[in-house]
Short mmCIF file of C-alpha atoms in Angstrom, two decimals:
data_model
loop_
_atom_site.label_atom_id
_atom_site.label_comp_id
_atom_site.label_asym_id
_atom_site.label_seq_id
_atom_site.Cartn_x
_atom_site.Cartn_y
_atom_site.Cartn_z
CA MET V 25 -11.84 25.15 -17.07
CA SER V 26 -14.53 22.99 -18.78
CA LEU V 27 -14.51 19.63 -20.65
CA ARG V 28 -15.65 19.15 -24.14
CA PRO V 29 -15.48 15.35 -24.52
CA MET V 30 -13.65 14.57 -27.76
CA GLY V 31 -11.02 11.97 -26.99
CA LEU V 32 -7.89 11.59 -29.10
CA PRO V 33 -8.23 13.43 -32.38
CA PRO V 34 -7.54 11.59 -35.68
CA VAL V 35 -3.91 11.55 -36.71
CA PRO V 36 -3.28 14.13 -39.38
CA GLU V 37 -2.26 12.69 -42.71
CA GLN V 38 1.12 14.51 -42.83
CA THR V 39 1.89 13.26 -39.31
CA VAL V 40 1.12 9.70 -40.41
CA ARG V 41 3.40 9.85 -43.49
CA VAL V 42 6.34 11.35 -41.54
CA ALA V 43 5.88 8.99 -38.53
CA ARG V 44 5.73 5.86 -40.81
CA ALA V 45 8.80 7.03 -42.67
CA ALA V 46 10.76 7.81 -39.52
CA PHE V 47 9.67 4.62 -37.73
CA PRO V 48 9.19 1.90 -40.32
CA GLN V 49 9.23 -0.76 -37.58
CA GLY V 50 6.98 1.34 -35.41
CA SER V 51 7.68 2.55 -31.79
CA LEU V 52 6.04 2.21 -28.36
CA ALA V 53 4.01 5.41 -28.82
CA ILE V 54 2.85 4.44 -32.29
CA ARG V 55 1.83 0.95 -31.13
CA VAL V 56 -0.10 2.31 -28.14
CA ARG V 57 -2.02 4.71 -30.43
CA ASP V 58 -2.77 2.02 -33.03
CA ARG V 59 -3.85 -0.70 -30.67
CA LEU V 60 -5.05 1.11 -27.50
CA GLY V 61 -6.23 4.46 -28.73
CA GLU V 62 -9.82 3.67 -27.79
CA VAL V 63 -8.79 3.35 -24.11
CA PHE V 64 -7.87 7.00 -23.82
CA THR V 65 -11.21 8.80 -24.03
CA ASP V 66 -12.56 11.84 -22.20
CA GLU V 67 -15.94 10.57 -20.96
CA PRO V 68 -14.64 8.73 -17.87
CA PHE V 69 -13.09 12.02 -16.63
CA ALA V 70 -16.20 14.14 -17.05
CA GLU V 71 -17.04 14.42 -13.36
CA ALA V 72 -13.66 15.98 -12.59
CA PHE V 73 -14.19 18.86 -14.95
CA GLY V 74 -16.81 21.64 -15.09
CA VAL V 75 -19.21 22.47 -17.92
CA ARG V 76 -18.48 26.25 -17.96
CA GLY V 77 -15.35 28.16 -18.72
CA ALA V 78 -12.65 27.88 -21.36
CA PRO V 79 -12.12 24.37 -22.76
CA GLY V 80 -9.16 22.56 -21.23
CA LEU V 81 -6.84 20.02 -22.79
CA SER V 82 -8.29 16.65 -23.40
CA PRO V 83 -7.89 14.45 -20.23
CA GLY V 84 -7.76 11.41 -22.56
CA MET V 85 -4.70 12.89 -24.25
CA LEU V 86 -3.11 13.88 -20.99
CA SER V 87 -3.68 10.41 -19.55
CA LEU V 88 -1.85 8.96 -22.63
CA VAL V 89 1.05 11.43 -22.09
CA THR V 90 1.19 10.27 -18.49
CA VAL V 91 1.39 6.64 -19.53
CA LEU V 92 4.16 7.31 -22.12
CA GLN V 93 5.93 9.52 -19.61
CA PHE V 94 6.06 6.68 -17.09
CA ALA V 95 6.97 4.10 -19.65
CA GLU V 96 9.90 6.15 -20.92
CA ASN V 97 11.04 7.40 -17.43
CA LEU V 98 10.59 11.08 -18.18
CA THR V 99 10.04 14.12 -15.95
CA ASP V 100 7.13 16.48 -16.62
CA ARG V 101 9.40 18.92 -18.52
CA GLN V 102 10.83 16.14 -20.64
CA ALA V 103 7.35 14.70 -21.38
CA ALA V 104 6.04 18.13 -22.46
CA ALA V 105 9.10 18.50 -24.72
CA MET V 106 8.57 15.13 -26.24
CA ALA V 107 5.00 16.18 -27.26
CA ILE V 108 6.65 19.01 -29.24
CA ARG V 109 9.65 17.42 -30.87
CA ALA V 110 9.00 13.66 -30.98
CA ILE V 111 7.30 12.59 -34.19
CA ASP V 112 5.96 9.29 -32.79
CA TRP V 113 4.50 11.14 -29.75
CA LYS V 114 2.77 13.57 -32.12
CA TYR V 115 1.34 10.57 -33.97
CA ALA V 116 0.11 9.02 -30.67
CA LEU V 117 -1.55 12.25 -29.59
CA GLY V 118 -3.01 13.07 -33.00
CA LEU V 119 -1.15 16.35 -33.33
CA GLU V 120 0.00 18.33 -36.38
CA LEU V 121 3.73 18.41 -36.92
CA THR V 122 3.62 22.16 -36.22
CA ASP V 123 1.73 21.88 -32.92
CA THR V 124 3.47 23.67 -30.12
CA GLY V 125 2.30 21.30 -27.37
CA PHE V 126 1.50 22.39 -23.86
CA ASP V 127 3.26 23.70 -20.73
CA HIS V 128 4.75 21.00 -18.43
CA SER V 129 2.81 22.41 -15.43
CA VAL V 130 -0.33 20.98 -16.92
CA LEU V 131 0.79 17.41 -16.07
CA PRO V 132 1.06 17.71 -12.25
CA ARG V 133 -2.23 19.67 -12.15
CA PHE V 134 -3.90 16.97 -14.14
CA ARG V 135 -2.63 14.27 -11.76
CA ALA V 136 -3.72 16.27 -8.71
CA ARG V 137 -7.20 16.66 -10.26
CA LEU V 138 -7.46 12.89 -10.77
CA VAL V 139 -6.35 12.12 -7.16
CA GLY V 140 -8.64 14.80 -5.84
CA ASN V 141 -11.63 13.16 -7.63
CA GLY V 142 -10.67 9.55 -6.93
CA MET V 143 -9.95 8.86 -10.61
CA GLU V 144 -6.40 7.64 -10.42
CA ARG V 145 -7.46 4.09 -11.44
CA VAL V 146 -9.58 5.13 -14.51
CA VAL V 147 -6.99 4.38 -17.22
CA PHE V 148 -5.97 1.08 -15.55
CA ASP V 149 -9.55 -0.08 -15.33
CA ARG V 150 -10.28 0.88 -18.97
CA LEU V 151 -7.15 -0.91 -20.10
CA LEU V 152 -8.17 -4.04 -18.20
CA GLU V 153 -11.66 -3.86 -19.71
CA TYR V 154 -10.02 -3.71 -23.16
CA CYS V 155 -7.96 -6.82 -22.30
CA VAL V 156 -11.03 -8.63 -21.12
CA ASP V 157 -12.91 -7.82 -24.31
CA ALA V 158 -9.92 -8.96 -26.34
CA GLY V 159 -9.85 -12.27 -24.59
CA LEU V 160 -6.44 -11.68 -23.03
CA VAL V 161 -7.60 -12.24 -19.41
CA ALA V 162 -10.75 -13.87 -18.03
CA ALA V 163 -12.31 -14.99 -14.82
CA GLY V 164 -11.60 -18.36 -13.45
CA GLY V 165 -7.95 -18.66 -14.31
CA LYS V 166 -4.86 -18.46 -12.14
CA GLN V 167 -3.54 -15.25 -10.54
CA ARG V 168 -0.73 -14.45 -8.14
CA THR V 169 -0.04 -11.61 -5.77
CA ASP V 170 2.99 -10.27 -3.98
CA SER V 171 4.01 -6.97 -2.37
CA THR V 172 7.01 -4.71 -2.30
CA HIS V 173 7.92 -1.51 -0.51
CA VAL V 174 7.36 2.02 -1.89
CA VAL V 175 9.56 4.82 -0.67
CA SER V 176 7.92 8.22 -0.20
CA ALA V 177 9.58 11.03 -2.08
CA VAL V 178 10.27 13.06 0.98
CA ARG V 179 13.38 13.48 3.10
CA ASP V 180 13.95 11.26 6.06
CA LEU V 181 13.49 13.37 9.19
CA ASN V 182 14.30 12.48 12.76
CA ARG V 183 11.90 13.52 15.54
CA LEU V 184 13.72 16.74 16.15
CA GLU V 185 13.79 17.76 12.41
CA LEU V 186 10.13 16.72 12.09
CA ALA V 187 9.12 19.02 14.92
CA GLY V 188 10.95 22.02 13.51
CA GLU V 189 9.87 21.44 9.91
CA SER V 190 6.20 21.09 10.84
CA VAL V 191 6.34 24.55 12.52
CA ARG V 192 8.10 26.02 9.51
CA ALA V 193 5.48 24.50 7.12
CA ALA V 194 2.60 25.89 9.26
CA LEU V 195 4.23 29.37 9.26
CA GLU V 196 4.63 29.30 5.51
CA ALA V 197 0.97 28.36 5.04
CA LEU V 198 -0.22 31.07 7.46
CA SER V 199 2.04 33.71 5.94
CA VAL V 200 0.23 33.11 2.60
CA ALA V 201 -3.29 32.62 3.95
CA ALA V 202 -3.38 35.28 6.75
CA PRO V 203 -0.31 37.49 6.71
CA ASP V 204 -1.83 40.31 8.74
CA TRP V 205 -3.17 37.99 11.42
CA LEU V 206 0.22 36.21 11.66
CA ALA V 207 2.07 39.49 12.10
CA ARG V 208 -0.17 40.25 15.16
CA ALA V 209 0.00 36.73 16.59
CA VAL V 210 3.77 36.04 16.59
CA ASP V 211 7.08 37.85 16.52
CA VAL V 212 7.62 37.53 12.80
CA PRO V 213 11.33 38.53 12.71
CA GLU V 214 12.19 36.02 15.50
CA PHE V 215 10.26 33.20 13.73
CA ALA V 216 11.64 34.15 10.38
CA HIS V 217 15.17 33.91 11.74
CA ARG V 218 14.53 30.49 13.28
CA TYR V 219 12.38 29.01 10.51
CA GLY V 220 13.58 30.70 7.34
CA PRO V 221 15.69 27.85 5.93
CA ARG V 222 14.48 24.26 5.90
CA VAL V 223 15.39 22.37 9.06
CA ASP V 224 17.30 19.71 7.11
CA SER V 225 19.40 22.34 5.17
CA TRP V 226 21.71 23.02 8.14
CA LYS V 227 23.59 20.83 10.58
CA LEU V 228 21.92 20.11 13.90
CA PRO V 229 23.88 20.77 17.08
CA GLY V 230 26.39 18.09 17.95
CA SER V 231 25.85 17.90 21.70
CA LYS V 232 22.78 16.27 23.28
CA VAL V 233 22.23 19.25 25.59
CA LYS V 234 21.95 21.73 22.71
CA ARG V 235 19.72 19.32 20.72
CA ASP V 236 17.41 19.00 23.72
CA GLN V 237 17.27 22.82 24.08
CA LEU V 238 16.46 23.17 20.36
CA SER V 239 13.77 20.48 20.71
CA GLN V 240 12.21 22.39 23.59
CA VAL V 241 12.18 25.63 21.52
CA TYR V 242 10.40 23.86 18.63
CA GLY V 243 7.82 22.54 21.09
CA GLN V 244 7.26 25.89 22.69
CA ASP V 245 6.87 27.62 19.32
CA ALA V 246 4.38 24.91 18.10
CA LEU V 247 2.36 25.31 21.29
CA ARG V 248 2.36 29.09 21.05
CA LEU V 249 1.22 28.99 17.45
CA CYS V 250 -1.51 26.43 18.17
CA ARG V 251 -2.86 28.51 21.00
CA ALA V 252 -2.94 31.58 18.78
CA VAL V 253 -4.75 29.77 16.02
CA TRP V 254 -7.31 28.22 18.41
CA SER V 255 -7.83 31.41 20.38
CA PRO V 256 -11.45 32.81 20.34
CA ASP V 257 -10.49 35.94 18.43
CA ALA V 258 -8.67 34.02 15.63
CA PRO V 259 -10.54 33.27 12.42
CA ALA V 260 -12.05 29.80 12.65
CA TRP V 261 -10.97 28.91 9.09
CA LEU V 262 -7.28 29.03 10.11
CA ARG V 263 -7.72 25.74 11.94
CA GLU V 264 -8.73 24.06 8.66
CA ILE V 265 -5.35 24.77 7.02
CA GLY V 266 -3.69 21.38 6.46
CA ALA V 267 -0.21 22.45 7.59
CA VAL V 268 -1.57 23.88 10.86
CA ASP V 269 -3.40 20.68 11.72
CA ILE V 270 -0.28 18.65 10.93
CA MET V 271 1.74 20.87 13.26
CA ARG V 272 -0.86 20.23 15.98
CA GLN V 273 -0.65 16.46 15.50
CA VAL V 274 3.18 16.47 15.56
CA LEU V 275 3.04 18.60 18.80
CA VAL V 276 0.77 16.05 20.49
CA GLN V 277 2.77 13.07 19.24
CA THR V 278 6.18 14.52 20.10
CA TYR V 279 5.78 16.56 23.26
CA THR V 280 4.13 16.67 26.70
CA VAL V 281 3.02 19.81 28.45
CA ARG V 282 3.34 19.74 32.28
CA THR V 283 3.18 22.22 35.12
CA SER V 284 6.31 22.13 37.35
CA SER V 285 6.19 22.31 41.15
CA ARG V 286 6.76 26.07 40.86
CA GLY V 287 3.71 26.43 38.68
CA LYS V 288 5.71 26.97 35.45
CA GLU V 289 4.60 25.33 32.23
CA VAL V 290 7.17 22.93 30.83
CA VAL V 291 7.22 21.60 27.27
CA SER V 292 9.35 18.47 26.91
CA LYS V 293 9.92 15.81 24.37
CA ARG V 294 8.09 12.51 24.90
CA GLU V 295 10.15 9.60 26.13
CA ALA V 296 8.87 6.19 25.00
CA ASP V 297 9.47 4.51 28.38
CA GLU V 298 8.02 7.31 30.52
CA ASP V 299 5.43 9.20 28.43
CA GLY V 300 4.64 6.68 25.69
CA VAL V 301 4.66 7.38 21.93
CA PRO V 302 1.97 6.76 19.27
CA PRO V 303 2.07 3.35 17.54
CA GLY V 304 3.83 3.23 14.16
CA HIS V 305 0.63 3.16 12.12
CA LEU V 306 -0.50 6.48 13.60
CA ARG V 307 2.84 8.31 13.92
CA LEU V 308 3.50 11.08 11.40
CA ALA V 309 6.89 11.02 9.71
CA SER V 310 6.76 14.05 7.38
CA PRO V 311 4.71 17.29 7.32
CA TYR V 312 4.47 16.92 3.51
CA ASP V 313 3.29 13.29 3.21
CA THR V 314 1.00 12.48 6.10
CA ASP V 315 0.28 8.98 4.94
CA ALA V 316 3.94 7.85 4.83
CA ARG V 317 4.93 5.57 7.72
CA TRP V 318 8.18 4.00 8.82
CA SER V 319 8.22 0.24 8.52
CA ALA V 320 10.64 -2.66 8.58
CA LYS V 321 10.83 -6.08 6.91
CA GLY V 322 13.40 -8.50 8.31
CA ASP V 323 16.72 -7.19 9.55
CA ASP V 324 17.82 -5.46 6.36
CA LEU V 325 14.93 -3.41 5.04
CA PHE V 326 13.79 -0.21 6.78
CA TRP V 327 11.85 2.39 4.79
CA LEU V 328 9.52 5.38 4.95
CA GLY V 329 6.60 5.12 2.69
CA TYR V 330 4.01 2.61 1.61
CA LYS V 331 3.47 -0.93 0.35
CA VAL V 332 2.07 -1.92 -3.04
CA HIS V 333 0.51 -5.22 -3.89
CA LEU V 334 0.67 -6.36 -7.55
CA THR V 335 -1.68 -9.13 -8.84
CA GLU V 336 -1.07 -10.67 -12.27
CA SER V 337 -2.67 -13.39 -14.34
CA CYS V 338 -0.47 -16.45 -14.69
CA ASP V 339 -2.79 -18.72 -16.61
CA ASN V 340 -5.38 -16.95 -18.73
CA THR V 341 -6.91 -20.10 -20.26
CA PRO V 342 -10.72 -19.93 -19.69
CA PRO V 343 -12.27 -23.05 -18.15
CA GLU V 344 -14.19 -23.90 -21.38
CA ALA V 345 -10.94 -23.71 -23.34
CA GLU V 346 -9.31 -26.06 -20.90
CA ALA V 347 -12.20 -28.56 -21.23
CA GLU V 348 -11.91 -28.43 -25.01
CA ALA V 349 -8.13 -28.97 -24.83
CA GLU V 350 -8.67 -32.02 -22.54
CA ALA V 351 -11.24 -33.41 -24.99
CA GLU V 352 -8.90 -33.26 -27.99
CA ALA V 353 -7.81 -36.67 -28.88
CA GLU V 354 -5.08 -35.92 -31.34
CA ALA V 355 -1.61 -34.99 -29.99
CA GLU V 356 -1.05 -32.33 -32.65
CA ALA V 357 -4.19 -30.46 -31.67
CA GLU V 358 -3.19 -30.56 -27.98
CA ALA V 359 0.22 -29.18 -28.84
CA GLU V 360 -1.39 -26.28 -30.69
CA VAL V 361 -3.56 -25.48 -27.68
CA GLU V 362 -0.55 -25.57 -25.32
CA ALA V 363 1.34 -23.28 -27.65
CA GLU V 364 -1.49 -20.84 -27.65
CA VAL V 365 -1.66 -20.80 -23.84
CA ARG V 366 2.05 -20.23 -23.51
CA GLY V 367 1.80 -17.32 -25.97
CA ARG V 368 -0.80 -15.40 -23.94
CA PRO V 369 0.59 -12.44 -21.98
CA LYS V 370 0.63 -12.25 -18.21
CA LEU V 371 -1.31 -9.06 -17.29
CA ILE V 372 -1.49 -6.99 -14.14
CA THR V 373 -5.07 -7.36 -12.91
CA ASP V 374 -4.88 -5.31 -9.68
CA VAL V 375 -2.71 -2.80 -7.97
CA THR V 376 -3.40 -2.02 -4.34
CA THR V 377 -1.43 0.51 -2.19
CA THR V 378 -1.50 0.44 1.58
CA LEU V 379 0.26 2.07 4.45
CA SER V 380 3.62 0.43 5.00
CA THR V 381 2.51 -0.69 8.47
CA VAL V 382 -0.41 -2.66 7.14
CA PRO V 383 0.33 -6.44 7.17
CA ASP V 384 -0.24 -8.34 3.98
CA VAL V 385 -3.10 -10.39 5.48
CA LYS V 386 -5.12 -7.21 5.78
CA ALA V 387 -4.89 -6.63 1.94
CA THR V 388 -6.03 -10.11 0.91
CA ALA V 389 -9.80 -9.54 1.17
CA PRO V 390 -9.75 -6.08 -0.56
CA ILE V 391 -7.65 -7.44 -3.45
CA GLN V 392 -10.00 -10.41 -3.97
CA GLN V 393 -13.09 -8.13 -3.76
CA GLN V 394 -11.58 -5.73 -6.40
CA LEU V 395 -10.89 -8.63 -8.72
CA ALA V 396 -14.51 -9.85 -8.22
CA ASP V 397 -15.85 -6.29 -8.89
CA ARG V 398 -13.98 -6.30 -12.19
CA GLY V 399 -15.41 -9.72 -13.15
CA LEU V 400 -12.01 -11.38 -12.74
CA PRO V 401 -12.16 -13.57 -9.74
CA PRO V 402 -9.50 -16.29 -10.03
CA ALA V 403 -10.12 -19.95 -9.64
CA GLU V 404 -6.74 -20.25 -8.00
CA HIS V 405 -5.03 -17.43 -6.15
CA TYR V 406 -1.34 -17.89 -5.45
CA LEU V 407 0.10 -15.91 -2.45
CA ASP V 408 2.94 -16.14 0.01
CA SER V 409 2.51 -16.98 3.73
CA GLY V 410 1.84 -13.38 4.74
CA TYR V 411 -1.57 -13.21 3.04
CA PRO V 412 -3.72 -16.13 4.37
CA SER V 413 -5.67 -16.85 7.47
CA ALA V 414 -8.18 -19.60 8.13
CA GLU V 415 -11.08 -17.13 7.68
CA LEU V 416 -9.75 -15.84 4.41
CA ILE V 417 -9.22 -19.32 2.98
CA GLU V 418 -12.72 -20.34 3.90
CA THR V 419 -14.34 -17.15 2.65
CA ALA V 420 -12.42 -17.31 -0.69
CA ARG V 421 -13.37 -20.93 -1.21
CA SER V 422 -17.05 -20.15 -0.60
CA ARG V 423 -16.79 -17.68 -3.52
CA GLY V 424 -15.15 -20.15 -5.85
CA THR V 425 -11.46 -19.20 -5.29
CA VAL V 426 -8.89 -21.59 -3.92
CA MET V 427 -6.03 -19.86 -2.18
CA VAL V 428 -2.82 -21.70 -3.06
CA THR V 429 -0.72 -20.42 -0.21
CA PRO V 430 1.35 -21.75 2.68
CA VAL V 431 -0.36 -21.15 6.00
CA LEU V 432 1.78 -20.41 9.01
CA LEU V 433 2.56 -23.53 10.95
CA ASP V 434 2.06 -24.02 14.65
CA ARG V 435 4.47 -21.63 16.32
CA SER V 436 4.06 -22.92 19.91
CA ALA V 437 7.11 -23.87 21.92
CA GLN V 438 6.13 -27.55 21.71
CA ALA V 439 5.90 -27.43 17.87
CA LYS V 440 9.21 -25.60 17.52
CA SER V 441 11.05 -28.11 19.62
CA HIS V 442 9.84 -31.01 17.51
CA ALA V 443 9.94 -33.07 20.72
CA GLY V 444 6.93 -31.79 22.65
CA TYR V 445 3.19 -32.29 22.28
CA ASP V 446 1.78 -29.69 19.98
CA LYS V 447 -1.91 -29.16 19.18
CA SER V 448 -1.98 -31.95 16.61
CA ALA V 449 -1.26 -34.46 19.39
CA PHE V 450 -4.59 -33.74 21.11
CA ARG V 451 -7.92 -35.29 20.06
CA ILE V 452 -10.76 -32.85 19.89
CA ASP V 453 -14.44 -33.86 20.38
CA TRP V 454 -16.30 -30.90 19.06
CA LYS V 455 -19.73 -32.21 19.93
CA ALA V 456 -18.91 -33.04 23.50
CA ARG V 457 -16.72 -29.83 23.75
CA ARG V 458 -13.84 -31.83 25.17
CA VAL V 459 -10.23 -32.48 24.34
CA ARG V 460 -8.19 -35.57 25.25
CA CYS V 461 -4.42 -35.23 25.72
CA PRO V 462 -1.88 -37.82 24.54
CA GLN V 463 -1.81 -39.31 28.10
CA GLY V 464 -5.58 -39.87 28.11
CA ASN V 465 -6.59 -36.96 30.38
CA THR V 466 -9.69 -35.04 29.46
CA SER V 467 -10.00 -31.26 29.53
CA THR V 468 -11.97 -29.65 32.33
CA GLY V 469 -12.70 -26.26 30.67
CA TRP V 470 -14.00 -25.15 27.26
CA HIS V 471 -14.31 -21.37 27.06
CA PRO V 472 -15.48 -19.50 23.87
CA VAL V 473 -13.76 -16.13 23.81
CA ARG V 474 -12.93 -13.19 21.57
CA GLN V 475 -9.24 -12.65 20.89
CA ARG V 476 -8.02 -9.95 18.53
CA GLU V 477 -11.52 -9.47 17.19
CA ARG V 478 -11.78 -13.17 16.32
CA ASP V 479 -13.77 -16.02 17.81
CA ALA V 480 -11.62 -18.58 19.65
CA ILE V 481 -11.88 -21.40 22.12
CA VAL V 482 -9.64 -21.69 25.15
CA VAL V 483 -9.30 -25.28 26.43
CA GLU V 484 -8.03 -25.89 29.94
CA PHE V 485 -6.78 -29.12 31.61
CA ALA V 486 -6.88 -29.70 35.37
CA LYS V 487 -3.83 -28.74 37.38
CA THR V 488 -4.00 -32.05 39.29
CA ASP V 489 -3.81 -34.07 36.08
CA CYS V 490 -0.96 -32.01 34.62
CA GLN V 491 1.16 -31.77 37.77
CA ALA V 492 1.07 -35.54 38.22
CA CYS V 493 1.72 -36.25 34.49
CA PRO V 494 5.09 -38.02 33.81
CA VAL V 495 5.60 -36.18 30.49
CA ARG V 496 4.65 -32.73 31.73
CA PRO V 497 8.01 -31.12 30.72
CA GLU V 498 7.30 -32.15 27.07
CA CYS V 499 3.82 -30.64 27.19
CA THR V 500 3.93 -27.39 29.22
CA SER V 501 6.30 -25.24 31.20
CA ALA V 502 3.62 -22.74 32.29
CA ARG V 503 3.92 -21.44 35.79
CA ARG V 504 0.25 -22.06 36.41
CA GLY V 505 1.08 -25.73 36.21
CA ASN V 506 -1.46 -26.90 33.63
CA ARG V 507 -1.75 -27.06 29.82
CA MET V 508 -4.06 -24.70 27.97
CA LEU V 509 -4.88 -24.72 24.25
CA THR V 510 -6.26 -21.94 22.09
CA LEU V 511 -8.34 -23.26 19.11
CA TYR V 512 -10.16 -21.82 16.19
CA PRO V 513 -13.85 -22.68 15.94
CA GLU V 514 -14.42 -26.15 14.38
CA HIS V 515 -14.90 -25.17 10.74
CA LEU V 516 -11.79 -22.95 10.80
CA HIS V 517 -9.76 -25.43 12.66
CA THR V 518 -10.56 -28.06 10.04
CA VAL V 519 -9.67 -25.62 7.19
CA LEU V 520 -6.32 -24.77 8.86
CA ALA V 521 -5.44 -28.43 9.58
CA ALA V 522 -6.24 -29.47 6.02
CA ALA V 523 -4.09 -26.63 4.59
CA ARG V 524 -1.12 -27.51 6.80
CA ALA V 525 -1.33 -31.14 5.84
CA GLU V 526 -1.63 -30.39 2.11
CA GLN V 527 1.32 -28.03 1.94
CA LYS V 528 3.68 -30.76 3.08
CA THR V 529 2.98 -32.90 -0.05
CA LYS V 530 5.18 -32.80 -3.16
CA THR V 531 2.23 -32.25 -5.38
CA TRP V 532 1.34 -29.00 -3.56
CA LYS V 533 4.95 -27.82 -3.56
CA ASP V 534 5.20 -28.35 -7.33
CA LYS V 535 1.96 -26.48 -7.85
CA TYR V 536 2.99 -23.65 -5.64
CA ALA V 537 6.18 -23.04 -7.66
CA LEU V 538 4.00 -20.97 -10.01
CA ARG V 539 3.80 -18.16 -7.47
CA ALA V 540 7.51 -17.36 -7.72
CA GLY V 541 6.97 -15.73 -11.16
CA VAL V 542 5.36 -12.69 -9.66
CA GLU V 543 8.70 -11.68 -8.13
CA GLY V 544 10.08 -11.17 -11.62
CA THR V 545 7.15 -8.86 -12.40
CA ILE V 546 7.88 -6.85 -9.29
CA ASN V 547 11.54 -6.70 -10.23
CA ARG V 548 10.67 -5.24 -13.65
CA ALA V 549 8.31 -2.75 -12.12
CA THR V 550 10.97 -1.47 -9.68
CA ARG V 551 13.64 -0.59 -12.19
CA GLY V 552 14.51 3.05 -12.87
CA ARG V 553 11.79 5.60 -12.13
CA THR V 554 9.16 3.14 -11.11
CA ILE V 555 6.71 2.17 -8.44
CA ARG V 556 9.47 2.10 -5.88
CA VAL V 557 9.16 5.89 -5.26
CA ASN V 558 5.92 7.69 -4.58
CA THR V 559 5.73 11.47 -4.86
CA PRO V 560 3.11 12.95 -2.41
CA SER V 561 0.59 15.35 -3.87
CA GLY V 562 1.94 18.85 -3.21
CA GLY V 563 5.09 17.58 -1.63
CA SER V 564 8.00 19.97 -1.91
CA MET V 565 10.85 17.99 -0.26
CA LEU V 566 11.95 15.52 -2.89
CA LYS V 567 14.19 12.66 -1.81
CA VAL V 568 17.61 12.78 -3.49
#
């Protein structure tokens, strides 16, 4: 299939007349075509299509269909049907009233092509460029960010079901790619009997003994199939089949292979306490969506999928406009400026998806970098307490962005008790590299270290001073008998201390109230068929 860049065709005159008569007040599809038609062009998609072969459908048109499909909560079949029977859709797509549309299978193939070529953000970026050119959003304003969970559109599988389904998926792939080799490598009737139906389509054994036996069978079958694929006489390309590699990973993560005292090979399920299991950010949860991960938030939310971070503008007034407004002397002119600001839309400026196990603080720098790359770095960035760190606050400030965010307070036992001596009670002499405690004792050790890939300073007080101290119970309960402090380097310590002091003021709290508005945006985005559910490319086990 080749691409002949044309973009959206002009709307036929007859389609215009009928659409205007049927929708005198307009509709979403008509307004999108009239105001945003230039966004949906073919040129940005050129690299994803060839230059030879039969011309394919316009990617600009298909991207518009995808946007309308999402906005109106339609399946692929419904969206294809709307392109045939809906007059306002025909207007938006520039089709004749007699046009027969396209097959619904075109839409998933188009999305897969975009993902495969890293073009899933093309329409979003072009729309944002249009908004920048129209003066609807600009650099230097206020923006706010928050995250929400995204559920992967696959069934929830326990470890036993995952082991069996990964073998079944690998067998299905091999039966298509190399049926003759598979017939020689395994007992096809036996495997077909065991892995014909999906593992979650029948009830697992009720007793633990039988479940353990079934788990061992799955492990033995996976090991047998892996050894057949990786044997010297097997075609090397079999190892590159995705489902086969997933089965191998599930085998390693779920089972151990030992040799018993009698010399017999034993395949058994991993036990967390004895054998260890992979950490959550590495552990596969589905053979059909290898990026989905189990994660938890608080005591009530536990999901399999991803996390999405939405950033939106919340004050799009350019700095020069603010200066002009402040310079206005007449109250009437100021009122007009304020009304204009209030009437400007709040626009999504960035969407970032991460694994569900990635903490919010790891997404802060990428989000701010993406905003800068689009020419939209905010002057003030409003975030919740999961996003900041002393390093990020300092880095953002050096680039002209003030992070308006509550930093985590001192979580030491002394700070939590509100009765002991926390870090703020100690006086630090950075030049002399000494710390003086509230009782006047001076530290005896100053040790620069690396902790969790960060520079830190460990300060130690003498045991003789601490053991003889009359307020020792209020300062430390360490068995070693002396107080130790872990500090950031001076410049970061200063940043963190200033942020903690500022967030206690009423002025800062009133200012930070602006961040709460992004929760309403997330609420709107998670209604109906929305960002809450993610369908993996090629996934066949839809969550119901």
